[in-house]
PDB file of C-alpha atoms in Angstrom:
ATOM      1  CA  LYS A   1       9.466  -6.123  38.482  1.00 38.00           C
ATOM      2  CA  GLN A   2       7.144  -8.953  38.012  1.00 38.00           C
ATOM      3  CA  TRP A   3       7.969  -9.328  41.632  1.00 37.00           C
ATOM      4  CA  TYR A   4       6.299  -6.059  41.983  1.00 35.00           C
ATOM      5  CA  GLN A   5       3.594  -6.694  40.268  1.00 39.00           C
ATOM      6  CA  ARG A   6       2.618 -10.133  41.767  1.00 39.00           C
ATOM      7  CA  ARG A   7       3.060  -8.047  45.727  1.00 39.00           C
ATOM      8  CA  VAL A   8       0.155  -5.358  44.369  1.00 41.00           C
ATOM      9  CA  ARG A   9      -2.023  -8.064  42.873  1.00 44.00           C
ATOM     10  CA  GLY A  10      -1.573 -10.092  46.430  1.00 47.00           C
ATOM     11  CA  THR A  11      -0.792 -13.083  44.406  1.00 47.00           C
ATOM     12  CA  ASP A  12       1.888 -15.386  44.386  1.00 46.00           C
ATOM     13  CA  GLN A  13       1.116 -16.038  40.163  1.00 46.00           C
ATOM     14  CA  PRO A  14       3.316 -15.132  38.044  1.00 46.00           C
ATOM     15  CA  ALA A  15       2.734 -11.940  36.176  1.00 45.00           C
ATOM     16  CA  ALA A  16       1.644 -11.990  32.617  1.00 43.00           C
ATOM     17  CA  ALA A  17       4.505 -12.386  30.254  1.00 43.00           C
ATOM     18  CA  GLU A  18       5.232  -9.036  28.643  1.00 42.00           C
ATOM     19  CA  PRO A  19       5.643  -8.856  24.577  1.00 43.00           C
ATOM     20  CA  ALA A  20       9.578 -10.424  24.055  1.00 47.00           C
ATOM     21  CA  SER A  21      11.475  -7.810  22.025  1.00 50.00           C
ATOM     22  CA  VAL A  22      13.444  -9.250  18.649  1.00 48.00           C
ATOM     23  CA  THR A  23      16.348  -7.836  20.930  1.00 47.00           C
ATOM     24  CA  ASP A  24      15.828  -8.993  24.402  1.00 51.00           C
ATOM     25  CA  GLY A  25      19.101  -9.195  26.100  1.00 49.00           C
ATOM     26  CA  VAL A  26      21.185  -7.456  23.229  1.00 47.00           C
ATOM     27  CA  ARG A  27      23.030  -4.078  23.843  1.00 53.00           C
ATOM     28  CA  GLU A  28      21.942  -1.442  21.236  1.00 69.00           C
ATOM     29  CA  LYS A  29      24.692  -1.113  19.085  1.00 85.00           C
ATOM     30  CA  VAL A  30      23.080   0.640  15.601  1.00 91.00           C
ATOM     31  CA  SER A  31      23.834   4.092  15.264  1.00 92.00           C
ATOM     32  CA  GLU A  32      21.358   6.688  14.378  1.00 94.00           C
ATOM     33  CA  GLU A  33      22.590   6.739  10.568  1.00 92.00           C
ATOM     34  CA  LYS A  34      22.602   3.341  10.090  1.00 93.00           C
ATOM     35  CA  LEU A  35      19.409   2.872  11.726  1.00 95.00           C
ATOM     36  CA  ASN A  36      17.789   6.029   9.479  1.00 94.00           C
ATOM     37  CA  ALA A  37      19.320   3.753   6.244  1.00 91.00           C
ATOM     38  CA  PHE A  38      17.446   0.568   7.537  1.00 94.00           C
ATOM     39  CA  ARG A  39      14.281   2.604   8.036  1.00 95.00           C
ATOM     40  CA  ALA A  40      14.775   4.025   4.604  1.00 92.00           C
ATOM     41  CA  PHE A  41      15.095   0.563   3.161  1.00 91.00           C
ATOM     42  CA  ILE A  42      12.332  -0.530   5.009  1.00 93.00           C
ATOM     43  CA  HIS A  43      10.002   2.134   3.523  1.00 90.00           C
ATOM     44  CA  GLU A  44      11.539   1.186  -0.107  1.00 89.00           C
ATOM     45  CA  ILE A  45      10.708  -2.678   0.337  1.00 89.00           C
ATOM     46  CA  PHE A  46       7.074  -1.699   0.915  1.00 89.00           C
ATOM     47  CA  SER A  47       6.906   1.212  -1.815  1.00 87.00           C
ATOM     48  CA  ASP A  48       8.402  -1.179  -4.446  1.00 82.00           C
ATOM     49  CA  GLY A  49       5.893  -4.021  -3.781  1.00 71.00           C
ATOM     50  CA  HIS A  50       2.983  -1.998  -4.748  1.00 68.00           C
ATOM     51  CA  ASN A  51       0.394  -2.158  -1.982  1.00 69.00           C
ATOM     52  CA  ILE A  52       1.715  -5.231  -0.313  1.00 84.00           C
ATOM     53  CA  ASP A  53       0.971  -4.981   3.213  1.00 87.00           C
ATOM     54  CA  GLN A  54       3.709  -7.624   4.453  1.00 93.00           C
ATOM     55  CA  VAL A  55       7.138  -8.434   3.706  1.00 93.00           C
ATOM     56  CA  PRO A  56       8.842 -12.005   4.721  1.00 94.00           C
ATOM     57  CA  LEU A  57      11.383 -11.480   7.290  1.00 94.00           C
ATOM     58  CA  ASP A  58      13.591 -13.829   5.400  1.00 92.00           C
ATOM     59  CA  ARG A  59      13.592 -11.731   2.623  1.00 90.00           C
ATOM     60  CA  ILE A  60      14.572  -8.387   4.498  1.00 92.00           C
ATOM     61  CA  PHE A  61      17.577 -10.471   5.574  1.00 90.00           C
ATOM     62  CA  GLU A  62      18.048 -11.526   1.983  1.00 87.00           C
ATOM     63  CA  GLU A  63      17.782  -7.705   0.935  1.00 88.00           C
ATOM     64  CA  VAL A  64      19.250  -5.285   3.229  1.00 88.00           C
ATOM     65  CA  ASN A  65      22.346  -5.626   2.179  1.00 83.00           C
ATOM     66  CA  GLN A  66      22.041  -6.015  -1.361  1.00 80.00           C
ATOM     67  CA  SER A  67      20.802  -2.423  -1.784  1.00 57.00           C
ATOM     68  CA  GLY A  68      23.513   0.200  -2.632  1.00 59.00           C
ATOM     69  CA  SER A  69      26.087  -2.667  -1.564  1.00 61.00           C
ATOM     70  CA  ARG A  70      27.050  -1.292   1.796  1.00 68.00           C
ATOM     71  CA  PRO A  71      30.545  -0.263   3.243  1.00 76.00           C
ATOM     72  CA  ASP A  72      28.934  -1.563   6.562  1.00 81.00           C
ATOM     73  CA  PRO A  73      26.120  -4.168   5.820  1.00 85.00           C
ATOM     74  CA  PHE A  74      23.884  -5.568   8.683  1.00 90.00           C
ATOM     75  CA  ASP A  75      24.385  -8.564  10.299  1.00 89.00           C
ATOM     76  CA  GLU A  76      21.665  -9.905  12.105  1.00 90.00           C
ATOM     77  CA  GLU A  77      21.859  -8.635  15.610  1.00 94.00           C
ATOM     78  CA  GLU A  78      21.831  -5.451  14.074  1.00 94.00           C
ATOM     79  CA  VAL A  79      18.579  -6.259  11.762  1.00 94.00           C
ATOM     80  CA  HIS A  80      16.883  -7.213  14.725  1.00 95.00           C
ATOM     81  CA  GLU A  81      17.699  -4.080  16.383  1.00 97.00           C
ATOM     82  CA  CYS A  82      16.581  -2.384  13.762  1.00 97.00           C
ATOM     83  CA  ILE A  83      12.966  -4.022  14.005  1.00 96.00           C
ATOM     84  CA  ASP A  84      12.758  -3.597  17.303  1.00 96.00           C
ATOM     85  CA  ARG A  85      13.675  -0.227  17.676  1.00 97.00           C
ATOM     86  CA  MET A  86      11.150   0.180  14.881  1.00 97.00           C
ATOM     87  CA  MET A  87       8.562  -1.380  16.680  1.00 97.00           C
ATOM     88  CA  GLN A  88       8.961   0.495  19.720  1.00 96.00           C
ATOM     89  CA  ASP A  89       8.196   3.503  17.347  1.00 96.00           C
ATOM     90  CA  ASN A  90       5.080   1.846  15.723  1.00 96.00           C
ATOM     91  CA  GLN A  91       6.460   1.995  12.465  1.00 95.00           C
ATOM     92  CA  ILE A  92       6.456  -1.824  11.891  1.00 96.00           C
ATOM     93  CA  TYR A  93       4.978  -4.532  13.557  1.00 96.00           C
ATOM     94  CA  LEU A  94       6.971  -8.354  13.448  1.00 96.00           C
ATOM     95  CA  ASP A  95       4.973 -11.148  13.580  1.00 96.00           C
ATOM     96  CA  MET A  96       6.697 -14.098  14.966  1.00 93.00           C
ATOM     97  CA  GLY A  97       4.494 -16.837  13.982  1.00 94.00           C
ATOM     98  CA  THR A  98       4.613 -16.233  10.502  1.00 94.00           C
ATOM     99  CA  ARG A  99       7.789 -14.246  10.957  1.00 94.00           C
ATOM    100  CA  ALA A 100       6.619 -11.368   8.658  1.00 95.00           C
ATOM    101  CA  VAL A 101       6.761  -7.502   8.943  1.00 95.00           C
ATOM    102  CA  PHE A 102       3.880  -4.982   8.422  1.00 95.00           C
ATOM    103  CA  LEU A 103       4.358  -1.522   7.252  1.00 91.00           C
ATOM    104  CA  ILE A 104       1.645   0.398  10.083  1.00 88.00           C
TER     105      ILE A 104
END
């Protein structure tokens, strides 16, 4: 893809880097059911905070498996995949600089 972009622009300079997703290189393995459970958790964590506009990523990691003591807890890769998929759906935004998740 980058070769094509350079070729079309007529330069050998690399194309501007596309934003990296949280799960670059990770194969999707989260089921729709589990993704929906994660979505519900994210909406719950934002609504419990009453008018909060961001949640630290570390808090999400700490609390995602505590709510309801899931029989199939999320591992770190699954959390990243869920965040990435929700970002693709424009439901949340993850600022990697501050490690904060924003509800869109």
